[in-house]
PDB file of C-alpha atoms in Angstrom:
ATOM      1  CA  UNK A   1     114.677  94.116  47.198  1.00 62.00           C
ATOM      2  CA  UNK A   2     117.147  95.883  49.423  1.00 67.00           C
ATOM      3  CA  UNK A   3     115.346  99.215  49.370  1.00 73.00           C
ATOM      4  CA  UNK A   4     114.546 101.204  52.493  1.00 66.00           C
ATOM      5  CA  UNK A   5     116.516 102.097  55.592  1.00 65.00           C
ATOM      6  CA  UNK A   6     119.089  99.622  56.823  1.00 69.00           C
ATOM      7  CA  UNK A   7     118.613  97.907  60.180  1.00 70.00           C
ATOM      8  CA  UNK A   8     120.438  99.344  63.170  1.00 75.00           C
ATOM      9  CA  UNK A   9     119.689  96.193  65.128  1.00 87.00           C
ATOM     10  CA  UNK A  10     121.224  92.826  64.378  1.00 90.00           C
ATOM     11  CA  UNK A  11     118.785  89.927  64.113  1.00 91.00           C
ATOM     12  CA  UNK A  12     119.522  88.637  67.626  1.00 94.00           C
ATOM     13  CA  UNK A  13     118.586  92.011  69.121  1.00 94.00           C
ATOM     14  CA  UNK A  14     115.417  92.148  67.034  1.00 94.00           C
ATOM     15  CA  UNK A  15     114.507  88.666  68.267  1.00 95.00           C
ATOM     16  CA  UNK A  16     115.137  89.634  71.897  1.00 95.00           C
ATOM     17  CA  UNK A  17     112.938  92.714  71.527  1.00 95.00           C
ATOM     18  CA  UNK A  18     110.135  90.584  70.071  1.00 96.00           C
ATOM     19  CA  UNK A  19     110.410  87.979  72.828  1.00 95.00           C
ATOM     20  CA  UNK A  20     110.287  90.664  75.528  1.00 94.00           C
ATOM     21  CA  UNK A  21     107.211  92.166  73.903  1.00 94.00           C
ATOM     22  CA  UNK A  22     105.406  88.817  73.656  1.00 94.00           C
ATOM     23  CA  UNK A  23     106.377  87.458  77.071  1.00 94.00           C
ATOM     24  CA  UNK A  24     106.021  90.558  79.228  1.00 93.00           C
ATOM     25  CA  UNK A  25     103.747  92.747  77.125  1.00 90.00           C
ATOM     26  CA  UNK A  26     106.129  95.711  77.250  1.00 91.00           C
ATOM     27  CA  UNK A  27     105.376  98.592  74.929  1.00 91.00           C
ATOM     28  CA  UNK A  28     107.746  99.331  72.065  1.00 93.00           C
ATOM     29  CA  UNK A  29     109.192 102.289  73.983  1.00 93.00           C
ATOM     30  CA  UNK A  30     110.838  99.998  76.550  1.00 94.00           C
ATOM     31  CA  UNK A  31     113.070  97.916  74.227  1.00 93.00           C
ATOM     32  CA  UNK A  32     113.747 101.116  72.302  1.00 93.00           C
ATOM     33  CA  UNK A  33     115.373 102.484  75.467  1.00 94.00           C
ATOM     34  CA  UNK A  34     117.215  99.214  76.044  1.00 92.00           C
ATOM     35  CA  UNK A  35     118.820  99.179  72.600  1.00 92.00           C
ATOM     36  CA  UNK A  36     119.086 102.974  72.265  1.00 92.00           C
ATOM     37  CA  UNK A  37     117.074 103.157  69.053  1.00 92.00           C
ATOM     38  CA  UNK A  38     113.892 104.867  67.958  1.00 92.00           C
ATOM     39  CA  UNK A  39     110.494 103.377  68.784  1.00 93.00           C
ATOM     40  CA  UNK A  40     109.721 102.912  65.082  1.00 91.00           C
ATOM     41  CA  UNK A  41     112.798 100.700  64.777  1.00 92.00           C
ATOM     42  CA  UNK A  42     111.411  98.330  67.404  1.00 94.00           C
ATOM     43  CA  UNK A  43     107.972  98.384  65.768  1.00 93.00           C
ATOM     44  CA  UNK A  44     109.536  97.437  62.458  1.00 92.00           C
ATOM     45  CA  UNK A  45     111.631  94.697  64.076  1.00 93.00           C
ATOM     46  CA  UNK A  46     108.671  93.117  65.864  1.00 95.00           C
ATOM     47  CA  UNK A  47     106.583  93.295  62.700  1.00 94.00           C
ATOM     48  CA  UNK A  48     109.248  91.324  60.831  1.00 94.00           C
ATOM     49  CA  UNK A  49     110.157  88.737  63.483  1.00 96.00           C
ATOM     50  CA  UNK A  50     106.658  87.923  64.737  1.00 96.00           C
ATOM     51  CA  UNK A  51     105.472  86.254  61.467  1.00 95.00           C
ATOM     52  CA  UNK A  52     108.698  84.221  61.386  1.00 95.00           C
ATOM     53  CA  UNK A  53     107.972  82.873  64.856  1.00 96.00           C
ATOM     54  CA  UNK A  54     104.372  82.122  63.861  1.00 95.00           C
ATOM     55  CA  UNK A  55     105.515  80.085  60.848  1.00 95.00           C
ATOM     56  CA  UNK A  56     107.766  77.829  62.954  1.00 93.00           C
ATOM     57  CA  UNK A  57     104.855  75.750  64.213  1.00 93.00           C
ATOM     58  CA  UNK A  58     104.664  73.809  67.469  1.00 95.00           C
ATOM     59  CA  UNK A  59     107.574  71.597  68.500  1.00 92.00           C
ATOM     60  CA  UNK A  60     106.702  68.053  69.599  1.00 91.00           C
ATOM     61  CA  UNK A  61     110.233  66.642  69.558  1.00 87.00           C
ATOM     62  CA  UNK A  62     113.662  67.946  68.534  1.00 84.00           C
ATOM     63  CA  UNK A  63     113.461  68.754  64.837  1.00 83.00           C
ATOM     64  CA  UNK A  64     109.764  67.838  64.462  1.00 88.00           C
ATOM     65  CA  UNK A  65     107.140  70.574  64.284  1.00 93.00           C
ATOM     66  CA  UNK A  66     103.418  70.715  63.522  1.00 95.00           C
ATOM     67  CA  UNK A  67     102.215  73.642  61.438  1.00 95.00           C
ATOM     68  CA  UNK A  68      98.710  72.663  60.289  1.00 95.00           C
ATOM     69  CA  UNK A  69      95.668  70.958  61.778  1.00 96.00           C
ATOM     70  CA  UNK A  70      96.065  68.093  59.304  1.00 95.00           C
ATOM     71  CA  UNK A  71      99.587  67.442  60.595  1.00 95.00           C
ATOM     72  CA  UNK A  72      98.249  67.427  64.159  1.00 96.00           C
ATOM     73  CA  UNK A  73      95.592  64.813  63.326  1.00 95.00           C
ATOM     74  CA  UNK A  74      98.166  62.645  61.541  1.00 95.00           C
ATOM     75  CA  UNK A  75     100.526  62.927  64.505  1.00 95.00           C
ATOM     76  CA  UNK A  76      97.825  61.936  66.999  1.00 94.00           C
ATOM     77  CA  UNK A  77      96.823  58.985  64.827  1.00 93.00           C
ATOM     78  CA  UNK A  78     100.383  57.772  64.309  1.00 93.00           C
ATOM     79  CA  UNK A  79     101.264  58.053  67.998  1.00 92.00           C
ATOM     80  CA  UNK A  80      97.866  56.702  69.143  1.00 92.00           C
ATOM     81  CA  UNK A  81      97.348  59.648  71.472  1.00 93.00           C
ATOM     82  CA  UNK A  82      94.162  61.387  72.546  1.00 95.00           C
ATOM     83  CA  UNK A  83      93.773  65.010  71.502  1.00 95.00           C
ATOM     84  CA  UNK A  84      91.884  67.713  73.381  1.00 96.00           C
ATOM     85  CA  UNK A  85      90.391  70.828  71.793  1.00 96.00           C
ATOM     86  CA  UNK A  86      88.930  73.963  73.294  1.00 95.00           C
ATOM     87  CA  UNK A  87      88.324  77.544  72.314  1.00 94.00           C
ATOM     88  CA  UNK A  88      89.914  80.479  74.112  1.00 94.00           C
ATOM     89  CA  UNK A  89      89.069  84.157  73.873  1.00 94.00           C
ATOM     90  CA  UNK A  90      91.501  87.078  73.915  1.00 93.00           C
ATOM     91  CA  UNK A  91      90.272  90.572  74.641  1.00 92.00           C
ATOM     92  CA  UNK A  92      90.996  93.167  71.969  1.00 90.00           C
ATOM     93  CA  UNK A  93      90.311  96.841  71.522  1.00 87.00           C
ATOM     94  CA  UNK A  94      86.830  97.819  70.412  1.00 86.00           C
ATOM     95  CA  UNK A  95      86.616  98.716  66.709  1.00 85.00           C
ATOM     96  CA  UNK A  96      86.054 102.385  65.968  1.00 84.00           C
ATOM     97  CA  UNK A  97      82.525 103.718  65.683  1.00 83.00           C
ATOM     98  CA  UNK A  98      81.095 103.272  62.209  1.00 80.00           C
ATOM     99  CA  UNK A  99      83.486 100.449  61.363  1.00 81.00           C
ATOM    100  CA  UNK A 100      81.929  97.653  59.317  1.00 80.00           C
ATOM    101  CA  UNK A 101      81.087  94.456  61.260  1.00 79.00           C
ATOM    102  CA  UNK A 102      81.898  96.190  64.516  1.00 83.00           C
ATOM    103  CA  UNK A 103      79.541  93.988  66.537  1.00 87.00           C
ATOM    104  CA  UNK A 104      81.106  90.732  65.326  1.00 89.00           C
ATOM    105  CA  UNK A 105      83.883  91.077  67.905  1.00 88.00           C
ATOM    106  CA  UNK A 106      81.461  91.068  70.848  1.00 88.00           C
ATOM    107  CA  UNK A 107      81.652  87.708  72.586  1.00 87.00           C
ATOM    108  CA  UNK A 108      78.301  86.198  73.486  1.00 80.00           C
ATOM    109  CA  UNK A 109      79.910  84.503  76.487  1.00 78.00           C
ATOM    110  CA  UNK A 110      81.836  87.343  78.130  1.00 78.00           C
ATOM    111  CA  UNK A 111      80.011  90.307  76.565  1.00 84.00           C
ATOM    112  CA  UNK A 112      83.362  91.863  75.662  1.00 88.00           C
ATOM    113  CA  UNK A 113      85.247  92.599  72.467  1.00 91.00           C
ATOM    114  CA  UNK A 114      87.400  89.573  71.802  1.00 93.00           C
ATOM    115  CA  UNK A 115      88.811  87.196  69.225  1.00 94.00           C
ATOM    116  CA  UNK A 116      88.705  83.411  69.462  1.00 94.00           C
ATOM    117  CA  UNK A 117      91.282  80.716  68.749  1.00 96.00           C
ATOM    118  CA  UNK A 118      90.988  76.923  68.884  1.00 96.00           C
ATOM    119  CA  UNK A 119      93.721  75.237  70.910  1.00 97.00           C
ATOM    120  CA  UNK A 120      94.708  71.587  70.440  1.00 96.00           C
ATOM    121  CA  UNK A 121      96.736  69.764  73.100  1.00 96.00           C
ATOM    122  CA  UNK A 122      97.668  66.164  73.751  1.00 93.00           C
ATOM    123  CA  UNK A 123      96.498  64.195  76.770  1.00 91.00           C
ATOM    124  CA  UNK A 124      99.217  65.769  78.932  1.00 91.00           C
ATOM    125  CA  UNK A 125      98.219  69.337  78.099  1.00 91.00           C
ATOM    126  CA  UNK A 126     101.164  70.105  75.809  1.00 93.00           C
ATOM    127  CA  UNK A 127     100.195  72.567  73.094  1.00 95.00           C
ATOM    128  CA  UNK A 128     100.159  71.020  69.619  1.00 95.00           C
ATOM    129  CA  UNK A 129      98.523  73.778  67.589  1.00 96.00           C
ATOM    130  CA  UNK A 130      96.642  77.070  67.806  1.00 96.00           C
ATOM    131  CA  UNK A 131      94.371  78.204  65.019  1.00 96.00           C
ATOM    132  CA  UNK A 132      94.201  81.649  63.420  1.00 95.00           C
ATOM    133  CA  UNK A 133      91.733  83.851  65.245  1.00 95.00           C
ATOM    134  CA  UNK A 134      88.117  84.582  64.447  1.00 94.00           C
ATOM    135  CA  UNK A 135      85.860  87.338  65.862  1.00 93.00           C
ATOM    136  CA  UNK A 136      84.482  86.600  69.316  1.00 91.00           C
ATOM    137  CA  UNK A 137      80.915  86.113  68.115  1.00 92.00           C
ATOM    138  CA  UNK A 138      81.922  82.947  66.204  1.00 92.00           C
ATOM    139  CA  UNK A 139      80.712  79.792  67.988  1.00 92.00           C
ATOM    140  CA  UNK A 140      83.249  77.123  68.934  1.00 93.00           C
ATOM    141  CA  UNK A 141      81.616  74.459  66.794  1.00 94.00           C
ATOM    142  CA  UNK A 142      81.383  76.818  63.802  1.00 95.00           C
ATOM    143  CA  UNK A 143      85.053  77.671  64.100  1.00 95.00           C
ATOM    144  CA  UNK A 144      85.974  73.976  64.206  1.00 95.00           C
ATOM    145  CA  UNK A 145      83.946  73.301  61.061  1.00 95.00           C
ATOM    146  CA  UNK A 146      85.543  76.244  59.254  1.00 95.00           C
ATOM    147  CA  UNK A 147      88.980  74.857  60.092  1.00 95.00           C
ATOM    148  CA  UNK A 148      88.032  71.555  58.407  1.00 95.00           C
ATOM    149  CA  UNK A 149      88.135  69.430  61.560  1.00 95.00           C
ATOM    150  CA  UNK A 150      85.119  67.352  60.528  1.00 94.00           C
ATOM    151  CA  UNK A 151      86.607  66.356  57.167  1.00 93.00           C
ATOM    152  CA  UNK A 152      90.038  65.651  58.645  1.00 94.00           C
ATOM    153  CA  UNK A 153      88.594  63.311  61.260  1.00 93.00           C
ATOM    154  CA  UNK A 154      86.166  61.629  58.871  1.00 89.00           C
ATOM    155  CA  UNK A 155      88.802  60.954  56.198  1.00 88.00           C
ATOM    156  CA  UNK A 156      91.908  60.658  58.381  1.00 86.00           C
ATOM    157  CA  UNK A 157      93.246  58.190  60.952  1.00 90.00           C
ATOM    158  CA  UNK A 158      91.222  56.970  63.902  1.00 92.00           C
ATOM    159  CA  UNK A 159      91.729  59.610  66.591  1.00 94.00           C
ATOM    160  CA  UNK A 160      89.884  60.341  69.803  1.00 95.00           C
ATOM    161  CA  UNK A 161      89.293  64.062  70.371  1.00 95.00           C
ATOM    162  CA  UNK A 162      87.920  65.278  73.703  1.00 96.00           C
ATOM    163  CA  UNK A 163      85.855  68.458  73.686  1.00 95.00           C
ATOM    164  CA  UNK A 164      83.437  70.371  75.896  1.00 93.00           C
ATOM    165  CA  UNK A 165      79.719  70.957  75.418  1.00 90.00           C
ATOM    166  CA  UNK A 166      80.403  73.744  72.913  1.00 91.00           C
ATOM    167  CA  UNK A 167      81.297  71.074  70.337  1.00 94.00           C
ATOM    168  CA  UNK A 168      78.271  68.812  70.820  1.00 90.00           C
ATOM    169  CA  UNK A 169      77.149  67.667  67.394  1.00 89.00           C
ATOM    170  CA  UNK A 170      80.597  66.978  65.986  1.00 92.00           C
ATOM    171  CA  UNK A 171      80.519  63.454  67.375  1.00 90.00           C
ATOM    172  CA  UNK A 172      77.737  62.414  65.003  1.00 90.00           C
ATOM    173  CA  UNK A 173      79.500  64.066  62.052  1.00 91.00           C
ATOM    174  CA  UNK A 174      82.838  62.370  62.730  1.00 91.00           C
ATOM    175  CA  UNK A 175      81.677  58.866  63.592  1.00 88.00           C
ATOM    176  CA  UNK A 176      82.097  59.347  67.322  1.00 90.00           C
ATOM    177  CA  UNK A 177      85.710  60.520  67.138  1.00 94.00           C
ATOM    178  CA  UNK A 178      84.856  63.785  68.913  1.00 95.00           C
ATOM    179  CA  UNK A 179      83.786  62.917  72.462  1.00 94.00           C
ATOM    180  CA  UNK A 180      81.689  65.511  74.289  1.00 93.00           C
ATOM    181  CA  UNK A 181      79.872  65.501  77.645  1.00 91.00           C
ATOM    182  CA  UNK A 182      76.640  63.467  77.729  1.00 85.00           C
ATOM    183  CA  UNK A 183      73.403  65.170  76.744  1.00 82.00           C
ATOM    184  CA  UNK A 184      71.023  65.854  79.578  1.00 79.00           C
ATOM    185  CA  UNK A 185      67.813  63.910  78.880  1.00 78.00           C
ATOM    186  CA  UNK A 186      65.762  65.302  81.761  1.00 75.00           C
ATOM    187  CA  UNK A 187      65.609  69.073  82.038  1.00 74.00           C
ATOM    188  CA  UNK A 188      63.036  69.048  84.841  1.00 77.00           C
ATOM    189  CA  UNK A 189      62.070  66.588  87.559  1.00 80.00           C
ATOM    190  CA  UNK A 190      64.947  64.225  86.807  1.00 78.00           C
ATOM    191  CA  UNK A 191      65.027  61.005  88.878  1.00 83.00           C
ATOM    192  CA  UNK A 192      67.669  60.799  91.576  1.00 82.00           C
ATOM    193  CA  UNK A 193      69.370  57.843  89.913  1.00 82.00           C
ATOM    194  CA  UNK A 194      69.703  59.806  86.671  1.00 80.00           C
ATOM    195  CA  UNK A 195      71.191  62.868  88.403  1.00 80.00           C
ATOM    196  CA  UNK A 196      73.798  60.682  90.062  1.00 87.00           C
ATOM    197  CA  UNK A 197      74.677  58.927  86.818  1.00 87.00           C
ATOM    198  CA  UNK A 198      74.779  62.172  84.839  1.00 86.00           C
ATOM    199  CA  UNK A 199      77.079  63.903  87.338  1.00 88.00           C
ATOM    200  CA  UNK A 200      79.391  60.890  87.425  1.00 91.00           C
ATOM    201  CA  UNK A 201      79.693  60.826  83.625  1.00 91.00           C
ATOM    202  CA  UNK A 202      80.134  64.578  83.392  1.00 89.00           C
ATOM    203  CA  UNK A 203      82.883  64.659  86.014  1.00 93.00           C
ATOM    204  CA  UNK A 204      84.665  61.709  84.407  1.00 93.00           C
ATOM    205  CA  UNK A 205      84.725  63.520  81.066  1.00 93.00           C
ATOM    206  CA  UNK A 206      85.773  66.804  82.657  1.00 92.00           C
ATOM    207  CA  UNK A 207      88.668  65.154  84.477  1.00 93.00           C
ATOM    208  CA  UNK A 208      89.987  63.823  81.141  1.00 93.00           C
ATOM    209  CA  UNK A 209      89.821  67.110  79.249  1.00 93.00           C
ATOM    210  CA  UNK A 210      90.987  69.432  82.042  1.00 94.00           C
ATOM    211  CA  UNK A 211      94.522  69.272  80.629  1.00 94.00           C
ATOM    212  CA  UNK A 212      93.599  71.584  77.781  1.00 95.00           C
ATOM    213  CA  UNK A 213      92.655  74.243  80.330  1.00 94.00           C
ATOM    214  CA  UNK A 214      96.155  73.941  81.779  1.00 94.00           C
ATOM    215  CA  UNK A 215      97.625  74.403  78.305  1.00 94.00           C
ATOM    216  CA  UNK A 216      95.511  77.504  77.704  1.00 95.00           C
ATOM    217  CA  UNK A 217      96.564  78.872  81.099  1.00 94.00           C
ATOM    218  CA  UNK A 218     100.215  78.539  80.089  1.00 94.00           C
ATOM    219  CA  UNK A 219      99.438  80.455  76.889  1.00 94.00           C
ATOM    220  CA  UNK A 220      97.716  83.238  78.818  1.00 93.00           C
ATOM    221  CA  UNK A 221     100.786  83.588  81.046  1.00 94.00           C
ATOM    222  CA  UNK A 222     102.346  85.383  78.082  1.00 94.00           C
ATOM    223  CA  UNK A 223     101.179  88.939  78.586  1.00 92.00           C
ATOM    224  CA  UNK A 224     100.640  89.510  74.863  1.00 91.00           C
ATOM    225  CA  UNK A 225      97.688  87.078  75.084  1.00 92.00           C
ATOM    226  CA  UNK A 226      96.310  88.234  78.427  1.00 89.00           C
ATOM    227  CA  UNK A 227      94.863  91.230  76.598  1.00 87.00           C
ATOM    228  CA  UNK A 228      95.853  92.324  73.113  1.00 87.00           C
ATOM    229  CA  UNK A 229      96.239  96.083  72.816  1.00 83.00           C
ATOM    230  CA  UNK A 230      97.753  96.200  69.334  1.00 84.00           C
ATOM    231  CA  UNK A 231      96.225  95.897  65.897  1.00 86.00           C
ATOM    232  CA  UNK A 232      93.716  93.078  65.507  1.00 88.00           C
ATOM    233  CA  UNK A 233      95.225  91.963  62.204  1.00 89.00           C
ATOM    234  CA  UNK A 234      98.387  90.944  64.113  1.00 92.00           C
ATOM    235  CA  UNK A 235      96.682  88.806  66.748  1.00 94.00           C
ATOM    236  CA  UNK A 236      96.736  85.573  64.689  1.00 95.00           C
ATOM    237  CA  UNK A 237     100.508  85.781  64.260  1.00 95.00           C
ATOM    238  CA  UNK A 238     100.862  86.622  67.957  1.00 95.00           C
ATOM    239  CA  UNK A 239      98.831  83.580  69.064  1.00 96.00           C
ATOM    240  CA  UNK A 240     100.705  81.161  66.821  1.00 96.00           C
ATOM    241  CA  UNK A 241     104.089  82.669  67.697  1.00 96.00           C
ATOM    242  CA  UNK A 242     103.422  82.253  71.424  1.00 96.00           C
ATOM    243  CA  UNK A 243     102.138  78.703  70.867  1.00 96.00           C
ATOM    244  CA  UNK A 244     105.325  77.787  69.018  1.00 95.00           C
ATOM    245  CA  UNK A 245     107.555  79.288  71.709  1.00 95.00           C
ATOM    246  CA  UNK A 246     105.580  77.629  74.500  1.00 94.00           C
ATOM    247  CA  UNK A 247     105.660  74.226  72.809  1.00 93.00           C
ATOM    248  CA  UNK A 248     109.420  74.521  72.384  1.00 91.00           C
ATOM    249  CA  UNK A 249     109.732  75.340  76.073  1.00 89.00           C
ATOM    250  CA  UNK A 250     107.549  72.377  77.029  1.00 88.00           C
ATOM    251  CA  UNK A 251     109.537  70.006  74.822  1.00 87.00           C
ATOM    252  CA  UNK A 252     113.012  71.167  75.843  1.00 78.00           C
ATOM    253  CA  UNK A 253     114.791  69.251  78.577  1.00 55.00           C
ATOM    254  CA  UNK A 254     115.194  71.985  81.163  1.00 44.00           C
ATOM    255  CA  UNK A 255     116.748  69.682  83.763  1.00 47.00           C
ATOM    256  CA  UNK A 256     119.292  67.453  81.999  1.00 55.00           C
ATOM    257  CA  UNK A 257     120.767  64.650  84.011  1.00 53.00           C
ATOM    258  CA  UNK A 258     124.253  65.259  85.257  1.00 44.00           C
ATOM    259  CA  UNK A 259     126.877  62.973  83.897  1.00 45.00           C
ATOM    260  CA  UNK A 260     128.761  61.128  86.590  1.00 42.00           C
TER     261      UNK A 260
END
């Protein structure tokens, strides 16, 4: 404790450097020029501040934060709100040749090297939680099961969770608490009345869960998540740090009423 070189940057400056890196995706050389320090000083500062931001959790009201998926489910049940889940992929650098499990990062959807995170929002699209990342080859439903979503919904409060077709199958395992688009019964030569009914049901479900896409879009506005060029072992902290900062921004009253 206390060993090593002393910081040349106060904590506020280290925080500002980390926020600039996450929001605008600037390399470590840029804040190093701003604060007139070495690049390694900024790298060290970001490496220390980023996990602290990730541990803060997502803000839902002043002084109340959600840090785990279990807390999110309890919050949705207590407030009688509908939750929406979806998976998002973030492009990462390709692992070096000969690296073990190199192909696990190749996404079957986009055919690119990526990692995947599950995002949970409320019915208004406000981010409630982002999961740690998994390699891009992991299916959405598999990731949800690994996070313990099935057990939390089966044993927890009555909560309605909207999801896309990638989570079909969870509804039967959770007693219908995960709502997915309807299964298509006719693959060929479907009657006209069925096509009309199917499209109407599909669009109705899509219009309810579109808010999660808006929440993911707000996350991707942070350049650190548009494409991750750093080490892959830091991407989980980056995702959760950005989610916490975004949720705080969404919760804060940016336009307070003027007192007359």
